[in-house]
């Protein structure tokens, strides 16, 4: 019996590029990634908050840091992460209440999450940029 198990062909690696993940699964993974990104970038955001509220000199430091185009791009990415995490969180709360559990509703709600989070990011990003 152990020889039959040993001879069985098992995959040696997981081919991530071959996995066909449905849209709700993609939204779920993005929800986790956005939450982790927000958590990891929290010290940077707190630093910016501290620089913006401390004194006129520290506010000048804040303006010089935020004036950098790479920092603006990073903040735009963090804005998207927050918007996506918020919208997907509402979706998951509704799923916990057994709203939209069937397949078509789940696909539609995941599309709505992606569209709304990107639209809100663009609208708020244009206002802040």
CSV table of C-alpha atoms in Angstrom, one decimal:
chain,number,residue,atom,x,y,z
A,1,UNK,CA,0.0,0.0,0.0
A,2,UNK,CA,2.8,2.5,0.8
A,3,UNK,CA,4.4,1.7,-2.6
A,4,UNK,CA,1.2,2.7,-4.4
A,5,UNK,CA,1.2,6.0,-2.6
A,6,UNK,CA,4.9,6.6,-3.2
A,7,UNK,CA,4.5,5.9,-7.0
A,8,UNK,CA,1.6,8.3,-7.4
A,9,UNK,CA,2.5,11.4,-9.4
A,10,UNK,CA,2.2,14.5,-7.4
A,11,UNK,CA,2.8,18.1,-8.5
A,12,UNK,CA,6.3,19.4,-7.6
A,13,UNK,CA,5.2,23.0,-7.6
A,14,UNK,CA,2.1,25.1,-7.7
A,15,UNK,CA,1.7,26.8,-11.1
A,16,UNK,CA,0.1,30.1,-10.1
A,17,UNK,CA,-0.1,31.4,-13.7
A,18,UNK,CA,-2.3,28.4,-14.6
A,19,UNK,CA,-4.9,28.9,-11.9
A,20,UNK,CA,-8.1,30.4,-13.3
A,21,UNK,CA,-9.4,32.4,-10.3
A,22,UNK,CA,-13.0,33.7,-10.5
A,23,UNK,CA,-13.6,37.4,-10.0
A,24,UNK,CA,-15.0,37.0,-6.4
A,25,UNK,CA,-11.8,35.2,-5.4
A,26,UNK,CA,-9.7,37.9,-7.0
A,27,UNK,CA,-11.6,40.5,-5.0
A,28,UNK,CA,-11.1,38.5,-1.9
A,29,UNK,CA,-7.3,38.3,-2.4
A,30,UNK,CA,-7.2,42.0,-3.2
A,31,UNK,CA,-9.1,42.7,0.0
A,32,UNK,CA,-6.4,40.8,2.0
A,33,UNK,CA,-3.5,42.5,0.1
A,34,UNK,CA,-5.0,45.9,0.6
A,35,UNK,CA,-5.5,45.3,4.3
A,36,UNK,CA,-1.9,44.1,4.7
A,37,UNK,CA,-0.6,47.1,2.7
A,38,UNK,CA,-2.5,49.6,4.8
A,39,UNK,CA,-1.3,47.9,8.0
A,40,UNK,CA,2.4,47.9,6.8
A,41,UNK,CA,2.2,51.6,5.6
A,42,UNK,CA,0.6,52.8,8.9
A,43,UNK,CA,3.9,54.1,10.3
A,44,UNK,CA,4.5,56.2,7.2
A,45,UNK,CA,0.9,57.6,7.4
A,46,UNK,CA,1.4,58.4,11.1
A,47,UNK,CA,4.7,60.1,10.3
A,48,UNK,CA,2.9,62.3,7.6
A,49,UNK,CA,0.2,63.1,10.1
A,50,UNK,CA,2.7,64.1,12.7
A,51,UNK,CA,4.6,66.3,10.3
A,52,UNK,CA,1.4,68.0,9.1
A,53,UNK,CA,0.2,68.9,12.7
A,54,UNK,CA,3.4,69.6,14.6
A,55,UNK,CA,4.6,73.1,13.8
A,56,UNK,CA,5.0,75.4,10.8
A,57,UNK,CA,8.5,73.9,10.2
A,58,UNK,CA,7.3,70.4,10.4
A,59,UNK,CA,4.4,71.3,8.0
A,60,UNK,CA,7.1,72.5,5.6
A,61,UNK,CA,8.7,69.1,5.9
A,62,UNK,CA,5.4,67.5,5.2
A,63,UNK,CA,4.8,69.6,2.1
A,64,UNK,CA,8.3,68.7,0.8
A,65,UNK,CA,7.7,65.0,1.4
A,66,UNK,CA,4.2,65.0,-0.2
A,67,UNK,CA,5.4,67.1,-3.1
A,68,UNK,CA,7.5,64.3,-4.4
A,69,UNK,CA,5.8,62.6,-7.3
A,70,UNK,CA,6.8,59.1,-6.1
A,71,UNK,CA,5.2,59.8,-2.7
A,72,UNK,CA,2.1,61.1,-4.4
A,73,UNK,CA,1.9,57.8,-6.4
A,74,UNK,CA,2.4,55.9,-3.2
A,75,UNK,CA,-0.4,57.9,-1.5
A,76,UNK,CA,-2.7,57.3,-4.5
A,77,UNK,CA,-2.0,53.5,-4.2
A,78,UNK,CA,-2.8,53.7,-0.5
A,79,UNK,CA,-6.0,55.6,-1.3
A,80,UNK,CA,-7.0,52.8,-3.7
A,81,UNK,CA,-6.1,50.2,-1.0
A,82,UNK,CA,-8.4,52.0,1.5
A,83,UNK,CA,-11.3,52.4,-0.9
A,84,UNK,CA,-11.0,48.8,-2.1
A,85,UNK,CA,-10.7,47.5,1.5
A,86,UNK,CA,-13.7,49.5,2.5
A,87,UNK,CA,-16.0,48.6,-0.4
A,88,UNK,CA,-15.0,44.9,-0.2
A,89,UNK,CA,-15.6,44.9,3.5
A,90,UNK,CA,-19.1,46.1,3.0
A,91,UNK,CA,-19.5,43.3,0.4
A,92,UNK,CA,-18.3,40.7,2.8
A,93,UNK,CA,-20.6,42.1,5.6
A,94,UNK,CA,-23.5,41.6,3.2
A,95,UNK,CA,-22.4,38.1,2.4
A,96,UNK,CA,-22.2,37.4,6.1
A,97,UNK,CA,-25.9,38.4,6.3
A,98,UNK,CA,-26.6,36.0,3.5
A,99,UNK,CA,-27.3,38.7,0.9
A,100,UNK,CA,-26.0,38.0,-2.6
A,101,UNK,CA,-24.7,34.5,-2.0
A,102,UNK,CA,-25.8,33.0,-5.3
A,103,UNK,CA,-23.2,32.9,-8.1
A,104,UNK,CA,-24.5,35.7,-10.3
A,105,UNK,CA,-25.0,38.1,-7.4
A,106,UNK,CA,-21.5,37.3,-6.1
A,107,UNK,CA,-20.0,38.1,-9.5
A,108,UNK,CA,-22.0,41.3,-9.8
A,109,UNK,CA,-21.1,42.5,-6.4
A,110,UNK,CA,-17.4,41.8,-7.0
A,111,UNK,CA,-17.6,43.8,-10.2
A,112,UNK,CA,-19.3,46.6,-8.4
A,113,UNK,CA,-16.6,46.6,-5.7
A,114,UNK,CA,-13.8,46.9,-8.3
A,115,UNK,CA,-15.6,49.7,-10.3
A,116,UNK,CA,-16.6,51.7,-7.3
A,117,UNK,CA,-13.2,51.5,-5.6
A,118,UNK,CA,-11.4,52.6,-8.7
A,119,UNK,CA,-14.0,55.4,-9.4
A,120,UNK,CA,-13.7,56.7,-5.8
A,121,UNK,CA,-9.9,56.6,-6.1
A,122,UNK,CA,-9.9,58.6,-9.3
A,123,UNK,CA,-12.4,61.1,-7.9
A,124,UNK,CA,-10.7,61.7,-4.6
A,125,UNK,CA,-7.2,61.5,-6.2
A,126,UNK,CA,-8.1,64.2,-8.7
A,127,UNK,CA,-9.3,66.4,-5.8
A,128,UNK,CA,-6.2,65.8,-3.7
A,129,UNK,CA,-3.6,65.9,-6.5
